[in-house]
Amino acid sequence: MTAPFDRAPSALHNTQLSFDSLGTPLSDVTFVIVDLETTGTRAGQSEITEIGAVKTRGGEVIGEFQTLVKPEHSVISPFVARLTGITHAMVDDAPSISSVLPSFLEFSIGAVLVAHNAPFDIGFLRSACERLDYHWPAPTVLDTVTLARRVVGRDEVRNHKLSTLAAHFGTQVEPDHRALSDARATGELLHHLFERFGGYGVTTLEELSTVRQSGWAKRQAKSHLAK
């Protein structure tokens, strides 16, 4: 589930690269693409109702994680129920976030987290950790919204919503506001974007971190043509 975010997000958040990991080829990086469904848009006030995640390495899916989550205090509004298809009846017997979160953190340990509009999903996960007094590992985070804005222009797409980009690239999985489906679609989108970045000579995680810079695409195009 994605939602509006007040700040312009950078593509790479909380980057903690050691000297050993500088220049790591993207094909050697383990990514966990995550998507959440929630009762609302504000972390700390709304709650998670579903977590879906796909673990990939070298373009191959090596694991998946999915669970409904029973909200402890929030109500699933009729609008959210229509949007996601998740109702109170579906989550009544689901595990609580306190039991689900450790499993997800273990699933994603050591991986780069990826989400479409990452500040939303990562904000909810971090908020849940803080509320439950769980350690937040502060992983490297990639935001496919920002990545797409750097290499997919408005002359190609009308916006950078997940559904629009999935249709543009022809992903096999269509996003449907369910966490695992959206995570799968985002994973496919990520690798389509990697192909675009490869055209600019960007093939490592460290190089990818520079896409947050203003005017990146024009500079990269000039640099790549000059080689």
GROMACS .gro file of C-alpha atoms in nm:
model
  227
    1MET     CA    1   0.000   0.000   0.000
    2THR     CA    2   0.143   0.334  -0.094
    3ALA     CA    3   0.051   0.676   0.035
    4PRO     CA    4   0.149   1.039  -0.022
    5PHE     CA    5   0.469   1.148   0.152
    6ASP     CA    6   0.551   1.505   0.239
    7ARG     CA    7   0.925   1.491   0.177
    8ALA     CA    8   1.093   1.408  -0.150
    9PRO     CA    9   1.245   1.067  -0.071
   10SER     CA   10   1.598   0.976  -0.173
   11ALA     CA   11   1.640   0.650  -0.358
   12LEU     CA   12   1.883   0.511  -0.103
   13HIS     CA   13   1.792   0.561   0.264
   14ASN     CA   14   2.000   0.482   0.573
   15THR     CA   15   2.290   0.366   0.359
   16GLN     CA   16   2.552   0.186   0.565
   17LEU     CA   17   2.812   0.060   0.320
   18SER     CA   18   3.140  -0.081   0.450
   19PHE     CA   19   3.459  -0.058   0.248
   20ASP     CA   20   3.415  -0.426   0.166
   21SER     CA   21   3.073  -0.364   0.010
   22LEU     CA   22   3.168  -0.062  -0.202
   23GLY     CA   23   3.125  -0.151  -0.565
   24THR     CA   24   2.922  -0.465  -0.497
   25PRO     CA   25   2.763  -0.571  -0.826
   26LEU     CA   26   2.384  -0.550  -0.816
   27SER     CA   27   2.374  -0.913  -0.926
   28ASP     CA   28   2.550  -1.010  -0.601
   29VAL     CA   29   2.318  -0.817  -0.369
   30THR     CA   30   2.032  -0.984  -0.181
   31PHE     CA   31   1.718  -0.772  -0.196
   32VAL     CA   32   1.400  -0.807   0.008
   33ILE     CA   33   1.116  -0.629  -0.167
   34VAL     CA   34   0.845  -0.551   0.087
   35ASP     CA   35   0.492  -0.416   0.070
   36LEU     CA   36   0.246  -0.348   0.351
   37GLU     CA   37  -0.127  -0.310   0.375
   38THR     CA   38  -0.241  -0.090   0.662
   39THR     CA   39  -0.548   0.054   0.829
   40GLY     CA   40  -0.448   0.408   0.729
   41THR     CA   41  -0.163   0.628   0.612
   42ARG     CA   42   0.006   0.744   0.934
   43ALA     CA   43   0.268   0.528   1.100
   44GLY     CA   44   0.221   0.540   1.475
   45GLN     CA   45  -0.154   0.593   1.443
   46SER     CA   46  -0.255   0.335   1.184
   47GLU     CA   47  -0.154  -0.032   1.196
   48ILE     CA   48  -0.025  -0.299   0.962
   49THR     CA   49  -0.278  -0.555   0.837
   50GLU     CA   50  -0.058  -0.749   0.595
   51ILE     CA   51   0.311  -0.795   0.516
   52GLY     CA   52   0.429  -0.937   0.186
   53ALA     CA   53   0.792  -0.971   0.084
   54VAL     CA   54   1.000  -1.131  -0.189
   55LYS     CA   55   1.371  -1.211  -0.150
   56THR     CA   56   1.577  -1.200  -0.469
   57ARG     CA   57   1.939  -1.237  -0.568
   58GLY     CA   58   2.079  -1.220  -0.918
   59GLY     CA   59   1.731  -1.167  -1.056
   60GLU     CA   60   1.604  -1.494  -0.907
   61VAL     CA   61   1.340  -1.528  -0.636
   62ILE     CA   62   1.491  -1.720  -0.344
   63GLY     CA   63   1.218  -1.674  -0.083
   64GLU     CA   64   0.882  -1.521  -0.001
   65PHE     CA   65   0.713  -1.401   0.317
   66GLN     CA   66   0.343  -1.328   0.362
   67THR     CA   67   0.111  -1.293   0.656
   68LEU     CA   68  -0.202  -1.110   0.758
   69VAL     CA   69  -0.170  -0.913   1.081
   70LYS     CA   70  -0.441  -0.848   1.337
   71PRO     CA   71  -0.450  -0.477   1.429
   72GLU     CA   72  -0.463  -0.422   1.804
   73HIS     CA   73  -0.642  -0.088   1.817
   74SER     CA   74  -0.723   0.040   1.468
   75VAL     CA   75  -1.040  -0.017   1.269
   76ILE     CA   76  -1.031  -0.120   0.904
   77SER     CA   77  -1.248   0.140   0.735
   78PRO     CA   78  -1.493   0.048   0.457
   79PHE     CA   79  -1.273   0.240   0.212
   80VAL     CA   80  -0.959   0.044   0.305
   81ALA     CA   81  -1.155  -0.282   0.299
   82ARG     CA   82  -1.273  -0.207  -0.054
   83LEU     CA   83  -0.925  -0.102  -0.164
   84THR     CA   84  -0.736  -0.400  -0.025
   85GLY     CA   85  -1.005  -0.664   0.011
   86ILE     CA   86  -0.889  -0.716   0.370
   87THR     CA   87  -1.171  -0.722   0.625
   88HIS     CA   88  -1.187  -0.760   1.001
   89ALA     CA   89  -1.314  -1.114   0.952
   90MET     CA   90  -0.996  -1.200   0.763
   91VAL     CA   91  -0.761  -1.073   1.035
   92ASP     CA   92  -0.955  -1.180   1.345
   93ASP     CA   93  -0.749  -1.497   1.376
   94ALA     CA   94  -0.428  -1.354   1.231
   95PRO     CA   95  -0.113  -1.317   1.444
   96SER     CA   96  -0.031  -0.987   1.610
   97ILE     CA   97   0.246  -0.761   1.487
   98SER     CA   98   0.447  -0.849   1.798
   99SER     CA   99   0.472  -1.210   1.682
  100VAL     CA  100   0.502  -1.136   1.310
  101LEU     CA  101   0.770  -0.867   1.317
  102PRO     CA  102   1.057  -1.084   1.450
  103SER     CA  103   0.993  -1.336   1.172
  104PHE     CA  104   1.004  -1.066   0.907
  105LEU     CA  105   1.320  -0.911   1.051
  106GLU     CA  106   1.486  -1.252   1.046
  107PHE     CA  107   1.370  -1.308   0.687
  108SER     CA  108   1.522  -0.977   0.575
  109ILE     CA  109   1.843  -0.981   0.779
  110GLY     CA  110   2.147  -0.880   0.578
  111ALA     CA  111   1.942  -0.777   0.274
  112VAL     CA  112   1.879  -0.443   0.107
  113LEU     CA  113   1.514  -0.352   0.162
  114VAL     CA  114   1.316  -0.230  -0.138
  115ALA     CA  115   0.969  -0.073  -0.147
  116HIS     CA  116   0.760   0.143  -0.376
  117ASN     CA  117   0.735   0.472  -0.185
  118ALA     CA  118   0.973   0.332   0.073
  119PRO     CA  119   0.923   0.601   0.340
  120PHE     CA  120   0.566   0.473   0.385
  121ASP     CA  121   0.640   0.102   0.426
  122ILE     CA  122   0.970   0.143   0.608
  123GLY     CA  123   0.813   0.408   0.831
  124PHE     CA  124   0.548   0.161   0.946
  125LEU     CA  125   0.802  -0.115   1.009
  126ARG     CA  126   1.034   0.116   1.202
  127SER     CA  127   0.743   0.259   1.402
  128ALA     CA  128   0.629  -0.091   1.496
  129CYS     CA  129   0.981  -0.179   1.612
  130GLU     CA  130   1.000   0.133   1.825
  131ARG     CA  131   0.659   0.073   1.980
  132LEU     CA  132   0.743  -0.287   2.064
  133ASP     CA  133   1.098  -0.203   2.176
  134TYR     CA  134   1.246  -0.424   1.903
  135HIS     CA  135   1.582  -0.338   1.751
  136TRP     CA  136   1.548  -0.172   1.411
  137PRO     CA  137   1.853  -0.285   1.208
  138ALA     CA  138   1.860   0.031   0.990
  139PRO     CA  139   1.916  -0.157   0.664
  140THR     CA  140   2.002  -0.003   0.330
  141VAL     CA  141   1.672   0.088   0.162
  142LEU     CA  142   1.595   0.145  -0.206
  143ASP     CA  143   1.286   0.336  -0.316
  144THR     CA  144   1.159   0.230  -0.659
  145VAL     CA  145   0.958   0.552  -0.691
  146THR     CA  146   1.274   0.761  -0.685
  147LEU     CA  147   1.464   0.515  -0.902
  148ALA     CA  148   1.186   0.523  -1.161
  149ARG     CA  149   1.173   0.902  -1.161
  150ARG     CA  150   1.539   0.908  -1.261
  151VAL     CA  151   1.511   0.682  -1.567
  152VAL     CA  152   1.142   0.675  -1.668
  153GLY     CA  153   1.032   1.015  -1.789
  154ARG     CA  154   0.688   1.170  -1.806
  155ASP     CA  155   0.710   1.132  -2.182
  156GLU     CA  156   0.676   0.758  -2.115
  157VAL     CA  157   0.436   0.742  -1.821
  158ARG     CA  158   0.175   0.979  -1.677
  159ASN     CA  159   0.288   0.911  -1.318
  160HIS     CA  160   0.512   0.680  -1.120
  161LYS     CA  161   0.250   0.478  -0.937
  162LEU     CA  162   0.322   0.107  -0.908
  163SER     CA  163   0.024   0.015  -1.125
  164THR     CA  164   0.132   0.258  -1.398
  165LEU     CA  165   0.492   0.138  -1.403
  166ALA     CA  166   0.391  -0.228  -1.389
  167ALA     CA  167   0.169  -0.178  -1.694
  168HIS     CA  168   0.442   0.019  -1.873
  169PHE     CA  169   0.702  -0.254  -1.827
  170GLY     CA  170   0.456  -0.540  -1.866
  171THR     CA  171   0.524  -0.716  -1.536
  172GLN     CA  172   0.384  -1.066  -1.510
  173VAL     CA  173   0.226  -0.985  -1.174
  174GLU     CA  174  -0.030  -0.705  -1.166
  175PRO     CA  175  -0.040  -0.502  -0.842
  176ASP     CA  176  -0.376  -0.535  -0.667
  177HIS     CA  177  -0.331  -0.368  -0.325
  178ARG     CA  178  -0.246  -0.700  -0.161
  179ALA     CA  179   0.095  -0.711  -0.002
  180LEU     CA  180   0.253  -1.015  -0.168
  181SER     CA  181   0.122  -0.936  -0.516
  182ASP     CA  182   0.245  -0.578  -0.488
  183ALA     CA  183   0.584  -0.695  -0.357
  184ARG     CA  184   0.617  -0.935  -0.650
  185ALA     CA  185   0.526  -0.661  -0.897
  186THR     CA  186   0.773  -0.423  -0.732
  187GLY     CA  187   1.043  -0.689  -0.756
  188GLU     CA  188   0.983  -0.723  -1.129
  189LEU     CA  189   0.984  -0.344  -1.164
  190LEU     CA  190   1.314  -0.323  -0.975
  191HIS     CA  191   1.489  -0.548  -1.225
  192HIS     CA  192   1.344  -0.358  -1.521
  193LEU     CA  193   1.486  -0.042  -1.362
  194PHE     CA  194   1.824  -0.212  -1.316
  195GLU     CA  195   1.827  -0.275  -1.691
  196ARG     CA  196   1.764   0.095  -1.750
  197PHE     CA  197   2.041   0.193  -1.510
  198GLY     CA  198   2.273  -0.055  -1.678
  199GLY     CA  199   2.234   0.155  -1.992
  200TYR     CA  200   2.392   0.441  -1.797
  201GLY     CA  201   2.676   0.219  -1.680
  202VAL     CA  202   2.534   0.179  -1.329
  203THR     CA  203   2.597  -0.179  -1.219
  204THR     CA  204   2.683  -0.158  -0.848
  205LEU     CA  205   2.494  -0.069  -0.534
  206GLU     CA  206   2.738   0.211  -0.458
  207GLU     CA  207   2.687   0.366  -0.802
  208LEU     CA  208   2.311   0.339  -0.760
  209SER     CA  209   2.331   0.557  -0.449
  210THR     CA  210   2.420   0.857  -0.664
  211VAL     CA  211   2.078   0.867  -0.832
  212ARG     CA  212   1.941   1.087  -0.555
  213GLN     CA  213   2.140   1.377  -0.694
  214SER     CA  214   1.959   1.641  -0.898
  215GLY     CA  215   2.019   1.619  -1.271
  216TRP     CA  216   2.167   1.271  -1.237
  217ALA     CA  217   2.027   1.126  -1.560
  218LYS     CA  218   2.159   1.408  -1.780
  219ARG     CA  219   2.505   1.391  -1.623
  220GLN     CA  220   2.516   1.014  -1.653
  221ALA     CA  221   2.406   1.024  -2.016
  222LYS     CA  222   2.683   1.272  -2.102
  223SER     CA  223   2.938   1.072  -1.904
  224HIS     CA  224   2.835   0.743  -2.064
  225LEU     CA  225   2.846   0.887  -2.417
  226ALA     CA  226   3.192   1.026  -2.352
  227LYS     CA  227   3.335   0.683  -2.273
   0.00000   0.00000   0.00000
